Amino acid sequence: MLCTSTTASMKIFNTAGTCRPNEHYMVDITDRLEIIRGMVAKGDYFCINRGRQYGKTTTLEAISYRLSDEYCIFNISFEGADDSSFETAATSNANFLKRIKRESRIVDGQIYDYLKSVCPPGLNAIEDVDFSEVVEEMCAMSSKPIVVLIDEVDQAGNNQGFIKFLGGLRNMYLKRESHPTFQSVILAGVYDIKNLKLKIRTEEEHQYNSPWNIAVPFDVDMSLSAKGIADMLAEYKADHNLTFDEVFVGQMIRDYTAGYPFLVSRICQIIDTEQYTWDKEGVLKAVNALLKEGNTLFDDIQKKLTQFPGLSDMLRSIIFGGKRVSFNYYDRDINIAVMFNFVKEELGATKIACRIFETWLYNYYISLDKPSHIYQLGEYEKNQFVHDGFIDMRLLMERFCVHFNEIYRPGHDDQFVEDNGRKIFLTYLRPIINGIGNYYCEAQTRDLTRTDIIIDYLGQQYIVELKIWRGQSYNERGEKQLAEYLERYNLQTGYMVSFCFNKNKQCGLQPPVELNGRTLIEAIV
């Protein structure tokens, strides 16, 4: 981990492994932990399922620290476990108890001595009936109720033996009024327990049979709030004797990441290590650097898109086609996308979870296609459009109109153009800003007829509305909406690209429109 700090003991932003308050700059998660404390007190069993690097392990570590006065906490992980450890319920039981025994050395010496006798070195399996008796004995001898935290349960999820192990814990839970058992069991991983069978068998009728139906829902928001990010930056600012508006920066980082913990920390880390300024320009530079790098989170996204083709097709249709996908948790592709934190529900629709993911997906899907003619033209002409750090959007739109009408002749394939207009424009735009700027679509304006694209380039922002021509009255409403949107972004000039399929249309740049003190420049293609 790189650190620009001049003091060896000063905290750093961490994106590798568990975050600890005394070592790393962190957002305060006390509210989250208090909710979990209440669930444990009620004896709840539950699962913390979130995408990769979403703070699950850090949360378990914090639970272990915060609740250790009240409970005997066993915080174990299945990371690194091989499939042979979970082939049967008996081997799963043995693997679990071995990890509990290792942890008990520092948690409870009496339990450790007991487990040494029932789990000697080399033990590979323990029968179901013996396992329940061992758990009862542990809980009976403990001076405090036992809480078990199991991280990386995905590592075991490929095996039926682990499913049966969970069934054994469930049976003990159901008998806990008469037989001592764990106060609470908290599982953490990417896959929801009911979806572990996605990894075991492919028959759809078996995919949602849950061995863990005793678990209560865990609906705690684990994203990082703008206020939480700002408070973290205030600590950093004080440590480094800096002056900047941490509330503005915190909100901007939240806007790009939707509070995804890894993305928040990585942007802060880039600004710190690269010594960017803590302002709008610095955040945009960090976002650009993040989107260009390879990291484990982006690697995992690419892997999942290959592993689940239906998921990939759905995401592509949302970002390029402007398709409104109604949110239905029981739709297989949506369920998987939610599980990986790729999408979220917003006003009944399925939305890409954050701007960073959306831009990464744009770049990824465009890169999958062979370089098209329109992409090559953007690459060839890109030097015409940038002067003194500003993009000449008027000239860019003018050239796009020319090339678009040369390549996609009127009436040639109007349905193709309507379905792919956004992709065509972004394909032309990408080589022009590639490596320096980025773009994303404003989720609030995305629909089948209109999408606002925000372009970030060297600290400047440009808004381009892409829309399908639906008549003059609709066009005027669009102009009014864009003018209002410009006001919100404090921008003077906005741009519109209208895909029109009327035979008598007048292509090219139209006379500028002045509306509410804003200038709108429209191109019709």
Phi, psi and omega in degrees: 000124178281151179210131179269001182296143178269350180251125187301327185272357183291146181294163176227166170276130187245132174233011181235102177088192185293138175268137180235134187301329182276352182243332190232151172287126185223152170280136180295123180247027182303317181301318179297317182292327178292324176296316180295321177303317179295323179293319179295319180300327179280354181082024182287142167255135182202172183240135172259098182250116177214168180295175179302138174057043180255016175089016182294310182295320177298320178296317178298320178298318180293321177299314181301321181286315186288327187259003187293337178288330184263333187226158170272107189261124171250108182254100183241168180221145175265010180299134179085353179289140179268167185298329183297337180289344185232023182295322180230169176297324182294316179290327176296317178299316181295317180297319178297311183293327176299319180289323175296318180299316180300318181288329185292346177303324181255351183265311185203108183297325180295317178295323179298314180298321179294314182292332175299326183282328183262345179232070181292160177305139180091352179294126183251345182205150174220132187291156185304315183295321178294322182299313180296324178293321179296316180297317179300317182295318177302312184291328180288324183274344182287139180285344179228154176303143184264131174243129182249126176249125180238111179268159176057046179293343177301329182299332181263350191289353179280358191236138176295331180299323179290322177300319178291326175300315177298322177298324177294318176296323178297317181297321178293323178299317183292338181256013191290345176293331183245346181229126180301139176207186184294141176297316182205145174234125181242118178259143179227135178178179179280312182283132169294146184304320181293342179260003177300330181288352168299333184266354185254316182216160187255348182295121189300329185289348181256358192285341186242021174280118188258130173274006190228041184284002174276348185289138175273154179297143175248093186258020182289132178287114181260004175287158182266127183283161177299320179295319179297319178295317180298319179295321177297317180292330177297321176295315178299316181300317181293318180298324185260005178054049181252164175233116173198167182272092184293334178292315178297312182295318179299318179293321180294318177296319177298319181299323182277331187252345189055025176080014177297116191306314180298316182295321177299309182296322183291320177298314178298319181297318179295315179301318182293308186288326180272356180057041171287163177283146179273073179207190183303314181297318181295319178297316180296322176297318181294319177299316180298316179296319179299315183290340180270344185272162169263134176213170186296328180292311179294324176300321181290322177300312180301319179299316182291325178295326178284322183289327183237086183302324179296321176299315180298316180297321180295314180296321179297319181293328180290312188281328182261318185276352184066020184289133175272113179259110179299138183281119176224108185303331184272359169288128188301313183292320178294318179301317179294318181297321177294318181301323180271002182062033175276332183226169176217164177267134178216113180053042176083000181247158178269120183240148172299140192296325183201165182298321181301312180298319182298313180295320178299318180294319175306307183297321182294311183292323177296322181290337179290331181279147174298144180308118182275171179298318182294325177294315181297325178292320176298319178297318183291325188260001191301328182291343179287337195262350184244123179224123177055037177084002180246145175271131174278084185294328180298313179292321179301315180293323179298315180291324178299317179302314181299310183292321181299315184284342173284320186274317183249084185293146179306132177081354182294311176199073187299324181294321177299315182296317181297321181284337188236012183303316180298316181297320181297315180295316181293328176295322177290322184288323191304310181294340180288321182254358187302135178088342182237318183237174177218174180214157173206162179260138177285115186300327185291340182251001183281122171206191184291343185241350185207138173214131175263126177256129176258122178255125175254123183213113178050046177083354179258151177237142179228136179249125178237121176267124175255129182210157173270133181293125180233025179108165187294319182295320178295322180297320180293322176296321178297321178297318179296318180296319180295320178298319178294323180292321177298321179298319179297324180270001181058044179245148184270326187236135176235165187228146182228135172240117181252124175269108187244135183247016175286138182295329184261022182293154176256104185282162175100187180291138178259162176302139181303147178249128176261123184214122178052039178078006179246152179253127180246126180246121186244141173239133177251128180236000000 
